[in-house]
Coordinates of C-alpha atoms in Angstrom, one line a residue:
X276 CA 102.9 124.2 77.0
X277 CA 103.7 127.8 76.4
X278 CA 101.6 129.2 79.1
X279 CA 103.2 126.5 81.5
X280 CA 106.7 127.9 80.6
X281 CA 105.0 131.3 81.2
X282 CA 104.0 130.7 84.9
X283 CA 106.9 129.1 85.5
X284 CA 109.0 131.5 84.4
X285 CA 106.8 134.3 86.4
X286 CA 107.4 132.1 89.6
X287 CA 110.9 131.6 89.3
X288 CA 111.1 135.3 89.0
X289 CA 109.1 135.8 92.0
X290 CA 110.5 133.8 94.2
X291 CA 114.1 135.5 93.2
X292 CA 113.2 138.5 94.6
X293 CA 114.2 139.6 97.8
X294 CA 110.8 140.8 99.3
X295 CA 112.2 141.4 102.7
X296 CA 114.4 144.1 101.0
X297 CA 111.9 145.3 98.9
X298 CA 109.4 146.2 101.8
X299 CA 112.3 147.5 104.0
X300 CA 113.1 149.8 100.7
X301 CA 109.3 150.7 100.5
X302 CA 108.5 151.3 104.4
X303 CA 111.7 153.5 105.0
X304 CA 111.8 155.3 102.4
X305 CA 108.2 156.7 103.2
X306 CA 108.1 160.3 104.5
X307 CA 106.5 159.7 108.3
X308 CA 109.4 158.7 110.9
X309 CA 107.2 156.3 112.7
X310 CA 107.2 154.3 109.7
X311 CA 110.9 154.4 108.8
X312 CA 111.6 153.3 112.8
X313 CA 108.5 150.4 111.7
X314 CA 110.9 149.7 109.1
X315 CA 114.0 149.0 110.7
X316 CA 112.2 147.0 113.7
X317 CA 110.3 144.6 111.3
X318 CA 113.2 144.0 109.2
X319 CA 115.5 143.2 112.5
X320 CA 112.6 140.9 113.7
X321 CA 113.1 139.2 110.3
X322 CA 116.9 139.2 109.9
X323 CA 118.4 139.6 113.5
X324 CA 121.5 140.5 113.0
X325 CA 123.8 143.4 114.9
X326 CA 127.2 142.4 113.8
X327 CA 128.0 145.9 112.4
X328 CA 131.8 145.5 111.5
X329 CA 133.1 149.1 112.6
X330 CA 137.0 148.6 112.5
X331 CA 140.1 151.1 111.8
X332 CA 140.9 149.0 109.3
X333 CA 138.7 147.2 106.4
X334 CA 135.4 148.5 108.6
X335 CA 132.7 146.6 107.0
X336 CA 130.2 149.8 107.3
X337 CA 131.5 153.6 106.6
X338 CA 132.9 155.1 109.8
X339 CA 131.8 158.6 108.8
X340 CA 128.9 157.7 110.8
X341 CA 130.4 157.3 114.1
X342 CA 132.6 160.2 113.9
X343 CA 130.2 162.8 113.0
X344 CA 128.5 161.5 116.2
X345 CA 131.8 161.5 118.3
X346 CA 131.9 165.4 116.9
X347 CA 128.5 165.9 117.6
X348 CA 129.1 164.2 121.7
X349 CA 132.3 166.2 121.7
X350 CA 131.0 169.7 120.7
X351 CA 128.2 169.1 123.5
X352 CA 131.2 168.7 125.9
X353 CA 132.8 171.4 125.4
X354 CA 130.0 174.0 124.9
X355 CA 129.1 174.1 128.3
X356 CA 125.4 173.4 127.2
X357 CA 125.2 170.1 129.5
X358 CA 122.5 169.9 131.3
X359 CA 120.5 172.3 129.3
X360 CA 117.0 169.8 129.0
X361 CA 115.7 171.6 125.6
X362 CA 119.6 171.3 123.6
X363 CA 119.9 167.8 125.5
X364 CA 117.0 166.0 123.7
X365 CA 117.7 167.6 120.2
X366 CA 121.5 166.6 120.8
X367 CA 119.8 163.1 121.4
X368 CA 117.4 163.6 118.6
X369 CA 120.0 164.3 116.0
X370 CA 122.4 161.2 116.9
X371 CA 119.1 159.6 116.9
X372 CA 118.8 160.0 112.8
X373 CA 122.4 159.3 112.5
X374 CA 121.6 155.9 114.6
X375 CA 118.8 155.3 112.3
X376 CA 121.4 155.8 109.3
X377 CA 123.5 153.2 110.3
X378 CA 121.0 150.1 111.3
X379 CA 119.7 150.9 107.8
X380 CA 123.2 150.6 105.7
X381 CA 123.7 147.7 107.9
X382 CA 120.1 146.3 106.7
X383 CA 121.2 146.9 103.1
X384 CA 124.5 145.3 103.6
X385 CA 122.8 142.4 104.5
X386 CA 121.1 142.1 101.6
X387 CA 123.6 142.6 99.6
X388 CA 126.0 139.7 100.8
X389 CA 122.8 137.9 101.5
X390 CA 121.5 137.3 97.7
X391 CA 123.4 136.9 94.2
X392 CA 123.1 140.5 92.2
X393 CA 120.2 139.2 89.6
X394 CA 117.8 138.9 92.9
X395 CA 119.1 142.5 94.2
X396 CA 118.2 143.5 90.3
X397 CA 115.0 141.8 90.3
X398 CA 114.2 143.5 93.5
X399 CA 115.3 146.8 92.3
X400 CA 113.2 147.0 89.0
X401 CA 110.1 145.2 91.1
X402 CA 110.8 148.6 93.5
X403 CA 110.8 151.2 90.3
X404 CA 107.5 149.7 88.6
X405 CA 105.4 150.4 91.8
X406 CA 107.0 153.5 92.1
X407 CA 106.1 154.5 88.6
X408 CA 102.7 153.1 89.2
X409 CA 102.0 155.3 92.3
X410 CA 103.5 158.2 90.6
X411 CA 101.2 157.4 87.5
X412 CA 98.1 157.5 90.0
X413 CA 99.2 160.5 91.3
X414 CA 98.8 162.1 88.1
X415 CA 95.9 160.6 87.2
X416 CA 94.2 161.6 90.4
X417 CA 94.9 165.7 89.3
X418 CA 94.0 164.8 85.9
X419 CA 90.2 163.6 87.3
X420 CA 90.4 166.5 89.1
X421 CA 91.1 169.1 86.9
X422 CA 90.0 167.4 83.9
X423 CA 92.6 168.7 82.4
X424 CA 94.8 166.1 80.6
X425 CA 97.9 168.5 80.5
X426 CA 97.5 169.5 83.8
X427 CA 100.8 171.7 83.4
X428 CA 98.8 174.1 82.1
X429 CA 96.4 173.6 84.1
X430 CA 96.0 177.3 85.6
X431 CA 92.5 177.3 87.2
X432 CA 91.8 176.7 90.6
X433 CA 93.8 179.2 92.0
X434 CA 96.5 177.6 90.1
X435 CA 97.1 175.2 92.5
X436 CA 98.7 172.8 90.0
X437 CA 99.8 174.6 87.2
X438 CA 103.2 174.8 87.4
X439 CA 103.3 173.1 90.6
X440 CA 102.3 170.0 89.3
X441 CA 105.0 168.0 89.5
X442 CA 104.9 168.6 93.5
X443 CA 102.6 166.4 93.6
X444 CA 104.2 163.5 92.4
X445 CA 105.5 162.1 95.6
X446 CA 105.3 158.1 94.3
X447 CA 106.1 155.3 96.6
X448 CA 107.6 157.1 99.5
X449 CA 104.9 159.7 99.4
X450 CA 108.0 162.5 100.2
X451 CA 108.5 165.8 98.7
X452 CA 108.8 165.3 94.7
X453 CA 112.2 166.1 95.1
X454 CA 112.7 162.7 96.6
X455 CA 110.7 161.1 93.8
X456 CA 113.1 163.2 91.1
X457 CA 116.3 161.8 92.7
X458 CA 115.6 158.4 92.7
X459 CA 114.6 158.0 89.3
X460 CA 117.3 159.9 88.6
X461 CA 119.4 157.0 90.1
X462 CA 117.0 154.6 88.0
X463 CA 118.2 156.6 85.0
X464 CA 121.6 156.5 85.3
X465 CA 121.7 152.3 86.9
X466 CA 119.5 151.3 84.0
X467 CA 120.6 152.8 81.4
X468 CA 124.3 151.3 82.1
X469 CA 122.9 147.8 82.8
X470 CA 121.4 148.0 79.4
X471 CA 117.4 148.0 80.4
X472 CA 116.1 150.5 78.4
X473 CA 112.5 150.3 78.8
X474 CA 113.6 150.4 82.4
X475 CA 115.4 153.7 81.4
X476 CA 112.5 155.3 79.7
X477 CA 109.8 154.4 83.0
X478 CA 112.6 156.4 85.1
X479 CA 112.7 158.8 82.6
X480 CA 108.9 159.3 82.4
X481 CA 108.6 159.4 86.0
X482 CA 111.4 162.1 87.0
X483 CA 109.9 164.3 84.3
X484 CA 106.5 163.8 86.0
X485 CA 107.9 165.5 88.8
X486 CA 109.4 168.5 86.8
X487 CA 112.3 169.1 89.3
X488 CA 114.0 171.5 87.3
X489 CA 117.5 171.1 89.6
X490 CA 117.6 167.4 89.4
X491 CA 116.6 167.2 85.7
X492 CA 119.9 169.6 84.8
X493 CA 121.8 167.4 87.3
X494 CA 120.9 164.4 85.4
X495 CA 121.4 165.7 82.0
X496 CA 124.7 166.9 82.7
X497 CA 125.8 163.4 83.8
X498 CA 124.2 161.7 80.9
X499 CA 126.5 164.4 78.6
X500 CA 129.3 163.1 80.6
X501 CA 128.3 159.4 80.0
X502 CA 128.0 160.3 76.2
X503 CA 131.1 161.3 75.6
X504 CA 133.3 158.9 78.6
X505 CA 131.6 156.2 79.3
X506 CA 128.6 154.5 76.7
X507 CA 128.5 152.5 73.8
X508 CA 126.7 153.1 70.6
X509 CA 123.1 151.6 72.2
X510 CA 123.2 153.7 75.2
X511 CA 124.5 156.7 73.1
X512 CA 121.2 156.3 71.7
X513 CA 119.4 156.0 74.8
X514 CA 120.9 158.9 76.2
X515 CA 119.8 160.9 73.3
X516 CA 116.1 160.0 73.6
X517 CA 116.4 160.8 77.5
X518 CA 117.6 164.6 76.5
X519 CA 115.3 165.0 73.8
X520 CA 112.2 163.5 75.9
X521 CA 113.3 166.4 78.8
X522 CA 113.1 168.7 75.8
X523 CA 109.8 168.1 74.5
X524 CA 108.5 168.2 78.4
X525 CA 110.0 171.5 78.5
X526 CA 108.4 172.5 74.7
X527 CA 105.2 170.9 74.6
X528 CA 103.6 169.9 78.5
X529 CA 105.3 172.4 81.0
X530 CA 106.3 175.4 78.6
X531 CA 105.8 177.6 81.7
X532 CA 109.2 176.2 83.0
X533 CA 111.5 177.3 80.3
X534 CA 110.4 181.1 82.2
X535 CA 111.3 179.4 85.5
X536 CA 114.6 178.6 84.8
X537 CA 115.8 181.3 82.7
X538 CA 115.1 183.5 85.7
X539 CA 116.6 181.2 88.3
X540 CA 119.9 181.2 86.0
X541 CA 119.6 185.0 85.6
X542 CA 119.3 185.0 89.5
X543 CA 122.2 182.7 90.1
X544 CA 124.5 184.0 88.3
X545 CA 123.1 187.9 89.1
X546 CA 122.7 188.3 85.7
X547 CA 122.1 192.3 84.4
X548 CA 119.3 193.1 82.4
X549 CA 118.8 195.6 79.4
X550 CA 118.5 198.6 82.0
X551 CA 121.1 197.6 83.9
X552 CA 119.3 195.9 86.8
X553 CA 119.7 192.7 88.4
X554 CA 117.2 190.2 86.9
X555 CA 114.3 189.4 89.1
X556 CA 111.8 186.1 88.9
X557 CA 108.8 187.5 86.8
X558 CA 106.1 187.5 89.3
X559 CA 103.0 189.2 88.7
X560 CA 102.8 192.0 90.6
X561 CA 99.7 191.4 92.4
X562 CA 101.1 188.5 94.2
X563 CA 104.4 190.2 95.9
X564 CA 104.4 191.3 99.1
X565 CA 104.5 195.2 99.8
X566 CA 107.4 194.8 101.9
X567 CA 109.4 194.4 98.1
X568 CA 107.4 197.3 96.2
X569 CA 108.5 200.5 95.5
X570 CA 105.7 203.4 96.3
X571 CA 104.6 203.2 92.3
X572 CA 104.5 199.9 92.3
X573 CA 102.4 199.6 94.9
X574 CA 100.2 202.2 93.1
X575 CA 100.4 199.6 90.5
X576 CA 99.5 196.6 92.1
X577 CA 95.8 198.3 93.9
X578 CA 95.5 199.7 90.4
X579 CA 96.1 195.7 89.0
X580 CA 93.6 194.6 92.2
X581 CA 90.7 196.8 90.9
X582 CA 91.0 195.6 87.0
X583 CA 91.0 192.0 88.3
X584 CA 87.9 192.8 90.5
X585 CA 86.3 194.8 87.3
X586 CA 86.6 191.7 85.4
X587 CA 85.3 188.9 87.3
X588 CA 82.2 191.1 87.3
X589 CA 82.2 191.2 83.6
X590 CA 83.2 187.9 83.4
X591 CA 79.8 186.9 85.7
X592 CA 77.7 189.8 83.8
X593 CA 78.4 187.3 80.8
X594 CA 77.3 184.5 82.4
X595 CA 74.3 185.5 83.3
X596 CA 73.4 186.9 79.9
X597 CA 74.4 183.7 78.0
X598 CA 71.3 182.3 80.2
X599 CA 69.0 184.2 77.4
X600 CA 67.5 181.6 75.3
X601 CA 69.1 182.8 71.9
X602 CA 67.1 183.9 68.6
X603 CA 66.1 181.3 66.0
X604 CA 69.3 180.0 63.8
X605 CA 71.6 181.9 65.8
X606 CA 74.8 180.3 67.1
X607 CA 75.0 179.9 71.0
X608 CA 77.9 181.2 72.0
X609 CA 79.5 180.2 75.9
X610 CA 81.4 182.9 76.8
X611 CA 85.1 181.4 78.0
X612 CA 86.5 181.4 81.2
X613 CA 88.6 184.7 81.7
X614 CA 92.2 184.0 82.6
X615 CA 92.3 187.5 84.7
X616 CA 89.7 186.6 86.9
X617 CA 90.8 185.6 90.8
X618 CA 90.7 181.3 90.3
X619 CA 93.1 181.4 87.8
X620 CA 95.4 183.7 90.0
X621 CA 97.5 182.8 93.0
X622 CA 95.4 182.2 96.4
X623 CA 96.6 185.0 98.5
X624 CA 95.4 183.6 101.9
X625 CA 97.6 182.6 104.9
X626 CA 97.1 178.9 106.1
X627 CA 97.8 177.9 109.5
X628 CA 101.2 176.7 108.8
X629 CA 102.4 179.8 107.4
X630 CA 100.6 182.1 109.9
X631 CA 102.9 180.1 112.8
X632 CA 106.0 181.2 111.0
X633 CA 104.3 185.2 110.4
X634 CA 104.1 185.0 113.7
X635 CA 107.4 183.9 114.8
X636 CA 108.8 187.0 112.4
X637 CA 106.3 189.6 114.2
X638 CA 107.8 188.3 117.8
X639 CA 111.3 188.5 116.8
X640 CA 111.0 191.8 114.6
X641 CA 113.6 193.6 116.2
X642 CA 116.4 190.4 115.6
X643 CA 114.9 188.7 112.1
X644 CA 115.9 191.2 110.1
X645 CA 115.6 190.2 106.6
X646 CA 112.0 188.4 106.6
X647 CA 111.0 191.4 108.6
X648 CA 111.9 193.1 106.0
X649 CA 114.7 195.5 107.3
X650 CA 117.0 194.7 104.4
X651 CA 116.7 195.3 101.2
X652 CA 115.5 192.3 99.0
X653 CA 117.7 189.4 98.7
X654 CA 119.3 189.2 95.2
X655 CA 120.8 185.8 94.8
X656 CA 118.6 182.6 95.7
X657 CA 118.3 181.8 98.7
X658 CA 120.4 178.6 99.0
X659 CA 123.6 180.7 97.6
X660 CA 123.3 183.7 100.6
X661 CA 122.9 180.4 103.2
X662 CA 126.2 179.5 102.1
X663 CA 127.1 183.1 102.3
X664 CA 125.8 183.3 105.7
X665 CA 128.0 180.3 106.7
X666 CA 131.4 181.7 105.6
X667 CA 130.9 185.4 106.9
X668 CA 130.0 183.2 110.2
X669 CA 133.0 181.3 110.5
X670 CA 135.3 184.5 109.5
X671 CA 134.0 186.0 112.7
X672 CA 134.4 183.2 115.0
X673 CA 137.5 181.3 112.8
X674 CA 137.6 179.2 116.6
X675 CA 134.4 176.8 115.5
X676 CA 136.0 176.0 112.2
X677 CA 137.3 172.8 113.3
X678 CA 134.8 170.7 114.6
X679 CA 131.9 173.3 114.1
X680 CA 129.0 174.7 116.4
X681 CA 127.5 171.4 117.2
X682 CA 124.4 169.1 116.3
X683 CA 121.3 171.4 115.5
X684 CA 122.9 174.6 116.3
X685 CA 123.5 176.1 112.8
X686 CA 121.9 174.1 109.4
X687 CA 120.3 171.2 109.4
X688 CA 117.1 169.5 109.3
X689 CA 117.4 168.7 113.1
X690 CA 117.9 173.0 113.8
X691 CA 114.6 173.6 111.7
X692 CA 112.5 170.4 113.5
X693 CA 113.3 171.5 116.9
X694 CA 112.0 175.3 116.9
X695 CA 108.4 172.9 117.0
X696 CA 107.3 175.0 113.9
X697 CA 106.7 172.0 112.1
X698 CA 108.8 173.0 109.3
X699 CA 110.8 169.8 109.0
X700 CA 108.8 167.9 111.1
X701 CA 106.8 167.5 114.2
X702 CA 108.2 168.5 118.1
X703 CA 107.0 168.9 121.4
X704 CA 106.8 172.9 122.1
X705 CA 107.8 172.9 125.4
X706 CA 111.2 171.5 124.5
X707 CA 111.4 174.1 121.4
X708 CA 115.3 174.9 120.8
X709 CA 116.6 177.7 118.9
X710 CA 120.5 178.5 118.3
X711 CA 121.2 182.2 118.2
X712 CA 123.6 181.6 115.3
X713 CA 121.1 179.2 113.2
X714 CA 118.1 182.3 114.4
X715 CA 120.1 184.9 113.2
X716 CA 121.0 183.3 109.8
X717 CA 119.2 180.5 108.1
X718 CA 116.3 180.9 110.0
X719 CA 115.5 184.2 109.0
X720 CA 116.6 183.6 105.4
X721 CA 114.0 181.1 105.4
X722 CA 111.9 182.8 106.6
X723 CA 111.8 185.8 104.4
X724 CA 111.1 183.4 101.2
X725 CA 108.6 181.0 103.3
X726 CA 106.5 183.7 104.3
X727 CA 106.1 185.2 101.4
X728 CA 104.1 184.1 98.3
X729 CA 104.4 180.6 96.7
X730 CA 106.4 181.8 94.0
X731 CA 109.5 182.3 96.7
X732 CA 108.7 178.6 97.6
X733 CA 111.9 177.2 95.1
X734 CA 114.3 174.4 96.4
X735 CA 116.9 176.9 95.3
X736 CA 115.7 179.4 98.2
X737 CA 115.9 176.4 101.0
X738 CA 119.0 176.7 102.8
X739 CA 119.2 173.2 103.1
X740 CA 122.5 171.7 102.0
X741 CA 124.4 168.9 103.0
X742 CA 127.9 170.6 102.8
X743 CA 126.8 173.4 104.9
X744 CA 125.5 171.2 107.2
X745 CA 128.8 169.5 107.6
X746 CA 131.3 172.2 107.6
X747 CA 128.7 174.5 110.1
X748 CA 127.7 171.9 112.5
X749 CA 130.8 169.6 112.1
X750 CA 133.5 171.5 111.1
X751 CA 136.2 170.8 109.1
X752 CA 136.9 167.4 110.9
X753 CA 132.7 166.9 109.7
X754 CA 133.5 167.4 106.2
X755 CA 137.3 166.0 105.6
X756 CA 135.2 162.6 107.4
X757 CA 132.6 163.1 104.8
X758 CA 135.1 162.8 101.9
X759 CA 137.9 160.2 104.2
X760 CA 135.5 157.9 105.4
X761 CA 132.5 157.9 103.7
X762 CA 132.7 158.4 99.6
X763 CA 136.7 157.3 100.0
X764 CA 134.7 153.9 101.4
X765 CA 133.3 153.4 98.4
X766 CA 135.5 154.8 96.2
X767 CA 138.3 152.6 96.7
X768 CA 136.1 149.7 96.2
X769 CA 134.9 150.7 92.7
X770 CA 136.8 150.2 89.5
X771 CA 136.9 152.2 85.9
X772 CA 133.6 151.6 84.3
X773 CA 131.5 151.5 87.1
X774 CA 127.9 152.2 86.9
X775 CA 128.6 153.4 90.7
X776 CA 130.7 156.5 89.4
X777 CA 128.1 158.4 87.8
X778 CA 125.7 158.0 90.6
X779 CA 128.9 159.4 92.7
X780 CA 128.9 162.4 90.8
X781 CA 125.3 162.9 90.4
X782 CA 124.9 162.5 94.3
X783 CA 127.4 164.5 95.3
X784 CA 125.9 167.7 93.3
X785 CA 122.3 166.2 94.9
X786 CA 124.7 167.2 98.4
X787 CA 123.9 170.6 97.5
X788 CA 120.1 170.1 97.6
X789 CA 118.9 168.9 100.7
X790 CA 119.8 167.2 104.4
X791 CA 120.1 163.9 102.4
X792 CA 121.2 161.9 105.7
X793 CA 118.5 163.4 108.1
X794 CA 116.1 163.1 105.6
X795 CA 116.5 159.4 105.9
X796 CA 115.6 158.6 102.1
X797 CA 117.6 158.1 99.4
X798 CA 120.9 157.4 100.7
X799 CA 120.0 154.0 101.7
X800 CA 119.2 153.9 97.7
X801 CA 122.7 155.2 96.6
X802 CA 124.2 152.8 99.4
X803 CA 122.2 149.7 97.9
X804 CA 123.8 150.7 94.4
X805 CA 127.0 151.0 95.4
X806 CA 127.1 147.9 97.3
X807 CA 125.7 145.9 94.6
X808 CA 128.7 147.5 92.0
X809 CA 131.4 146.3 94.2
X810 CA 130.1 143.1 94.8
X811 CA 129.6 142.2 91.1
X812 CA 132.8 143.6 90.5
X813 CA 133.8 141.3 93.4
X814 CA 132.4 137.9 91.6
X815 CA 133.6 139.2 87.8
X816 CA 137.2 139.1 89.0
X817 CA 136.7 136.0 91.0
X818 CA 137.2 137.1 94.3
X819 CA 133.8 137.5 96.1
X820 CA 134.0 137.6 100.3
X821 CA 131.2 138.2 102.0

């Protein structure tokens, strides 16, 4: 009788799932494009429907979306860059993703009004378990590896893992780990303020997998803010285990980190050190480029080259003795892998990827003048100087301020994708588009830290930001539409105690992070929560309208 009740009870909670949105969720949140445009045409064979809703007033979807493109078609107007073939297909590439942005809110919409909030639940949690489970596999797969079960410290192998691990955990959407960080971090934050906390903990678990330092500080500051605002006594609790589980990560699996992260804040905030200097990142010397060493130190580092050459041959010297059957009664002893021999150092070798950006730099020499090396080092990460780059740009043409340079022409993922470097993204070479001002700036910027060794490889050093995206592309009239018609849309919807206001707050310091609309990921997410809030809020006070 019991395992009747048990099957039943299974089925009932399969069947109250809403698979359609769970594979849509799945297939466009994968990294490929080809499989996010697979998405949105399988899930419109399924559900036909086009009745978007854009109106002035009560507009079912956010109108954000059709007025950055209305910038976007405007700017192309008036730049006297019509009929330019190369800037008229990235123009049409770029509304393109902002197409693809709206079909897919409109998809979760559907969903939404579609199905009662327990089935968008269900579906939710049925999403975060494969997740976790691919993310698990991931680890496992480095763990079989390496054999190493703490692979954090893993530091052989050219240190490929290491403290580098966590990039590895893409999970479901097989994205950068970033991705993987942010959504749990949404998982977090929902779960914890429905109340599941095994739920919680899996998110947790997962997020900390990734070891996405910037996402991980995000979330704990929320979950401070939750503490004190906006929990009861069980989710005090469970907020308490969440900082304390980042804490032993930090202490006990990735120790390495805690290094990481007191240089990046030393670097933000140009912190001085004992002599007086800025603070740098502590990378070994033997791994930065010459262009950043002082004459002695580059003394130093063919002085470092030679002791690390000297004791790999000891270290294989050893070896070879330890082959010597050993004398009766005496102990053999393995000699142990020396940590200053070249596999458990950085692989200094130039892949194919990087050699196509080396090269770009050697072409442009005389114009890329801070990855060719011209200036001095930067001394505040790189994502901080992009913004830099962005004002001192507008102060010397204060004329674009208002509805920006134009789609792809200053900082987005669109102006990196379209220089067919295959930084963002495949594109066909022939049509290769580069904006002076986006050349002359980001570009370069990101060039000097991609080009260099991967310890300049740091989100922090990306340019990539959705703000600067807004105000350089779109202007004012981008961003003020970004705040009026997009977060105001949701905003106005929401009430005091919403689990949506966190994930608000959280997202809009994620804004700093990445192109989070062009990368076509997990804004559909953060949509698909912030539907669901209003609508329960909708049917708790009685008045539910789909």
């Amino acid at each position: 009788m019991h395992i009747k009740q048990a099957v039943a009870g299974l089925q009932s909670r399969i069947y109250t799932v809403d698979w359609v949105l769970l594979a849509f969720l799945i297939l466009f949140l994968n990294v490929k494009l080809v499989v996010k445009v697979a998405a949105l045409t399988l899930v419109f064979i399924l559900r036909p429907n086009f009745k978007l809703g854009f109106a002035i007033k009560n507009s079912r979807l956010p109108l954000f979306y059709l007025l950055v493109i209305g910038i976007a078609v405007f700017n192309w107007f008036i730049s006297g860059m019509m009929g330019n073939i190369n800037y008229d297909l990235a123009l049409a590439t770029g509304i393109f993703f902002w197409i693809l942005c709206i079909l897919a809110v409109h998809q979760i919409k559907l969903s939404v009004e579609k199905n009662d909030p327990a089935t968008i639940h269900r579906t939710i949690v049925l999403f975060f378990i494969l997740n976790a489970l691919v993310s698990l596999f991931n680890y496992v797969a480095i763990v079989v590896e390496t054999g190493a079960i703490n692979a954090y410290r893993y530091q052989g192998d050219y240190q490929k893992y290491f403290i580098g691990t966590g990039d590895y955990i893409k999970g479901i959407s097989f994205d950068t780990s970033t991705t993987n960080a942010m959504l749990n971090a949404f998982g977090v934050i929902y779960f914890l303020l429905k109340g599941k906390h095994i739920m919680t903990v899996l998110c947790m678990a997962v997020l900390l997998l990734t070891s996405s330092n910037i996402t991980n500080h995000m979330l704990c500051g929320i979950l401070i803010l939750l503490f004190f605002f906006q929990s009861n006594r069980t989710q005090k609790s469970m907020i308490i285990i969440c900082i304390v589980m980042f804490a032993a990560f930090l202490i006990k699996v990735s120790p390495q980190n805690n290094d990481y992260m007191a240089d990046g804040y030393r670097k933000l905030f140009n912190i001085q050190d004992g002599t007086g200097k800025a603070a740098v990142i502590n990378i070994p010397i033997t791994q930065r480029p010459d262009s950043s060493l002082t004459a002695d130190e580059k003394k130093q580092k063919i002085a470092q080259s030679y002791l690390d050459s000297l004791a790999a041959v000891s270290l294989e010297e050893k070896k070879k003795k330890s082959i010597v059957m050993p004398a009766a009664k005496e102990k053999t002893e393995i000699p142990g892998d020396d940590i200053h021999t070249a596999r458990f150092q950085y692989r200094r070798d130039t892949n194919e990827a990087k050699r196509i950006l080396l090269q770009f730099v050697k072409t442009h020499n005389t114009e890329m003048v801070i990855s060719a090396g011209k200036l001095d080092q930067p001394g505040l990460p790189g994502k901080l100087i992009a913004l830099q780059q962005t004002a001192r740009f507008f102060m010397q043409t204060p004329a674009k301020i208002l509805t920006g340079t134009g789609i792809g022409n200053f900082s987005s993922k669109l102006a990196f994708r379209v220089t067919s470097m295959k930084i963002t993204g495949g594109y066909p070479e022939r049509f290769r588009y580069i904006n002076n001002d986006f050349k002359l700036n980001h570009l370069d910027l990101y060039l000097f830290y991609f080009t260099n060794t991967d310890n300049f490889h740091s989100i922090l050093n990306t340019p990539n930001s959705t703000y600067d995206q807004l105000i350089s592309e779109y202007g004012l009239t981008g961003l003020l539409s970004f705040f009026g018609f997009y977060l105001f849309f949701f905003a106005k919807q929401l009430k005091r105690g919403s689990y949506a206001i966190p994930l608000v707050l959280f997202t809009l310091g994620a804004f700093f992070v990445e192109y989070w609309f062009e990368q076509l990921s997990i804004i559909i997410f953060f949509e698909l929560l912030l539907l669901l809030n209003i609508k329960e809020k909708k049917i708790k006070n009685g008045n539910e309208v789909n």
